[in-house]
CSV table of C-alpha atoms and ligand atoms in Angstrom, one decimal:
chain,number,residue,atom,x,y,z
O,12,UNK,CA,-15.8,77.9,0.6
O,13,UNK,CA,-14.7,79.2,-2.4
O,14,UNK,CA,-16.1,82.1,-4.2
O,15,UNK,CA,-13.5,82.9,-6.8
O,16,UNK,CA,-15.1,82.7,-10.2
O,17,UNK,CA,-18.4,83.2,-8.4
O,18,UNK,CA,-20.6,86.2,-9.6
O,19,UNK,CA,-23.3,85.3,-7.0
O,20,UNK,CA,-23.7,84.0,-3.9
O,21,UNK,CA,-23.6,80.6,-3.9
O,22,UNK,CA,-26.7,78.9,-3.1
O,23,UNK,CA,-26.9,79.0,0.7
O,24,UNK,CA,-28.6,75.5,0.0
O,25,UNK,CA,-25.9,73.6,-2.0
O,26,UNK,CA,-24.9,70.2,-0.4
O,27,UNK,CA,-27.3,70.8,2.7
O,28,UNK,CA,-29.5,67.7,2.9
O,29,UNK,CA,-31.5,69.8,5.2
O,30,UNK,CA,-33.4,72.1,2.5
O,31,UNK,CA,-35.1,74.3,3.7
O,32,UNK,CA,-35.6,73.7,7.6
O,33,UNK,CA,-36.5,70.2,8.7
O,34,UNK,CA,-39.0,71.4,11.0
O,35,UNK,CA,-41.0,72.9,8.3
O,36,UNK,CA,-41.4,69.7,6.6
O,37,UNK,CA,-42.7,67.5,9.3
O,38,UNK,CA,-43.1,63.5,8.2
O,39,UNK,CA,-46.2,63.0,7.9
O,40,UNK,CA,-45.9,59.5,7.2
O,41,UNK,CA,-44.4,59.3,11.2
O,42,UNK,CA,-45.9,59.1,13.9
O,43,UNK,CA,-45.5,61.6,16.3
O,44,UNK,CA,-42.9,60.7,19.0
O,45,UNK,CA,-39.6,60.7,20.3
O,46,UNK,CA,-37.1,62.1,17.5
O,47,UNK,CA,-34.4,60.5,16.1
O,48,UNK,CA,-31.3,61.1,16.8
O,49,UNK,CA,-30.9,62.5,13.4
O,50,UNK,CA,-33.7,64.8,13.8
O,51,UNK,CA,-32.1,65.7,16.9
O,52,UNK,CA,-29.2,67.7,14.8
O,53,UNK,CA,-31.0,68.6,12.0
O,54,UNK,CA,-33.7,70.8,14.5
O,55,UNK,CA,-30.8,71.9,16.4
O,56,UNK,CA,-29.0,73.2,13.5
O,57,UNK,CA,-32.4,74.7,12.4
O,58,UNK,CA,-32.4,76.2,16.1
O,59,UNK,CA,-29.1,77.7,15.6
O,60,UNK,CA,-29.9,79.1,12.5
O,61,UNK,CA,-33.1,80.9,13.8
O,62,UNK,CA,-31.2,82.4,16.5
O,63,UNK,CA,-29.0,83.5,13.8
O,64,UNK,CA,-31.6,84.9,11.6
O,65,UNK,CA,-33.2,86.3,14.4
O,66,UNK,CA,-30.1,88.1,15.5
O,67,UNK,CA,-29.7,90.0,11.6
O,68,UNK,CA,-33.1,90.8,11.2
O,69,UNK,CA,-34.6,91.7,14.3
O,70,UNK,CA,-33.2,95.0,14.8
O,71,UNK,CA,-34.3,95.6,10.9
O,72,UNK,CA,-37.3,95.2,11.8
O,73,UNK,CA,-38.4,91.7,10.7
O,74,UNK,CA,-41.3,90.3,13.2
O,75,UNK,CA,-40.6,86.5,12.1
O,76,UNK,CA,-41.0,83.8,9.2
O,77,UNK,CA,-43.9,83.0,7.3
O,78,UNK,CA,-44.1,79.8,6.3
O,79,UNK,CA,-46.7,78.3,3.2
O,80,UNK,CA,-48.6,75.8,5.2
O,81,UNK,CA,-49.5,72.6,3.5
O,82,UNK,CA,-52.4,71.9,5.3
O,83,UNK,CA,-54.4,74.9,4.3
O,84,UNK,CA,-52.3,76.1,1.4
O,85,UNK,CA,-52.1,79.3,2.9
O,86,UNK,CA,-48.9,81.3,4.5
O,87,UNK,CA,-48.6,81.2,8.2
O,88,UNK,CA,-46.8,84.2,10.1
O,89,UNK,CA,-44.5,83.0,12.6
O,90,UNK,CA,-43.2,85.2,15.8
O,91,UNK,CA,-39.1,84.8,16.1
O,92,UNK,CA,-40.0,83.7,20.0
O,93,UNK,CA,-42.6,80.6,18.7
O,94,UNK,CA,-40.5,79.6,15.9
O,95,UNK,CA,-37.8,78.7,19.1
O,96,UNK,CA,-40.8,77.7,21.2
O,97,UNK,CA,-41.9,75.2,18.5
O,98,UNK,CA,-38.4,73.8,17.5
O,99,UNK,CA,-37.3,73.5,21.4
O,100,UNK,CA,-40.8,71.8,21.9
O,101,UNK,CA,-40.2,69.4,18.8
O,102,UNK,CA,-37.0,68.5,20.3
O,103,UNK,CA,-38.9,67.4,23.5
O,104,UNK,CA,-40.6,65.0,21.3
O,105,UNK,CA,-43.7,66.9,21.8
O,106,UNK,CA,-46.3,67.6,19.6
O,107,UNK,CA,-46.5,71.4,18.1
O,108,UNK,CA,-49.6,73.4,17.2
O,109,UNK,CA,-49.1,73.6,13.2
O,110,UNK,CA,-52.1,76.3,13.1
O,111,UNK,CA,-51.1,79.0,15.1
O,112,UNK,CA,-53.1,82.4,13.9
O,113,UNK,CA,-51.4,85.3,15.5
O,114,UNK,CA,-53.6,88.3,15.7
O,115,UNK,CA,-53.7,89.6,12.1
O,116,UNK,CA,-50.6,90.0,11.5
O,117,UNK,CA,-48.9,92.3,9.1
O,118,UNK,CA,-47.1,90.2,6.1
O,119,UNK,CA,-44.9,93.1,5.7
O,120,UNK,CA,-43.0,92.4,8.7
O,121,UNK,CA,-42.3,88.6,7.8
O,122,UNK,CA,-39.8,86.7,5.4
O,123,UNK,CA,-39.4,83.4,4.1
O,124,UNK,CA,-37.1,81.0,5.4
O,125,UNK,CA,-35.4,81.4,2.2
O,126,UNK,CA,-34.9,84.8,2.5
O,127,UNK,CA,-33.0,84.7,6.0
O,128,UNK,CA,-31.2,81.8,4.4
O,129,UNK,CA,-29.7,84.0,1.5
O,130,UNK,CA,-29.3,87.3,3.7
O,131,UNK,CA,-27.0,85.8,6.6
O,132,UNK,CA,-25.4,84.3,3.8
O,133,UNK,CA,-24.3,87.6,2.5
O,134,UNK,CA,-23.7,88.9,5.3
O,135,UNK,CA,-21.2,86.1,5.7
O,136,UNK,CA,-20.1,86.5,2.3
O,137,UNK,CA,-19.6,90.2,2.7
O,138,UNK,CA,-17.6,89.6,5.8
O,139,UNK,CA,-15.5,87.3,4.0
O,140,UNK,CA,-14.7,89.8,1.2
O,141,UNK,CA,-13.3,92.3,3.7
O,142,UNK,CA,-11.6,89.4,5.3
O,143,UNK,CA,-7.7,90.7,5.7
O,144,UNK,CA,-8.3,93.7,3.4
O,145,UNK,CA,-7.9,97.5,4.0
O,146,UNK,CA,-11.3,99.0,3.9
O,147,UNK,CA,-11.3,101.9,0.6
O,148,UNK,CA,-12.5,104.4,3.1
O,149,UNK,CA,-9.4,104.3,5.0
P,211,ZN,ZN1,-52.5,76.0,8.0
């Protein structure tokens, strides 16, 4: 990538076909069933990414995603743990709960899809910036 008249981050999204996560934009118009083999790489991409996510935010204190569900117009609060659950059991061609309640859970310790998106970008983009450079500390 390159970043050299770029003031911001690029958007994390630009090009990706797969905007924001396939799995949280099921086709409804399908029924459910085997997955493609397209869906196959698109979840398993998604799957990487949550384990990526996971792996930032996590120890920052970030529970999980919540997700705005269309169904019930409301936001859902996803555990890191189902998220994988539900994208492995996808990939199985199985059916997943969409309405899974936790026990009250507090929206303070949950971020949007977007949100992870745009922070392991920067941390990438950070990373990239020290790239071959001498840190000013030293
Ligand atoms: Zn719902």
């Amino acid at each position: 990538m390159n970043f050299d008249d770029a003031l911001m981050p690029p958007d994390p999204f630009a090009g990706d076909p797969n905007d924001p996560a396939s799995f949280l934009e099921p086709e409804d118009d399908e029924p459910d069933g085997p997955v493609t083999d397209e869906e196959r790489v698109l979840l398993r991409e998604d799957l990487e990414n949550v384990r990526h996510f996971r792996a930032l935010l996590e120890p920052r204190g970030v529970r999980g995603i919540s997700m705005l569900c269309e169904d019930c117009d409301e936001l859902h609060y996803y555990d890191w743990p189902i998220i994988i659950a539900n994208i492995s059991t996808i990939l199985n061609g199985e059916t997943v709960p969409v309405h899974e309640p936790g026990a009250a859970p507090d929206p303070d310790f949950y971020v949007s899809w977007e949100y992870c998106a745009g922070y392991a970008d920067a941390v990438d983009w950070m990373k990239e910036g020290r790239r071959g450079t001498t840190p000013r500390w030293f």
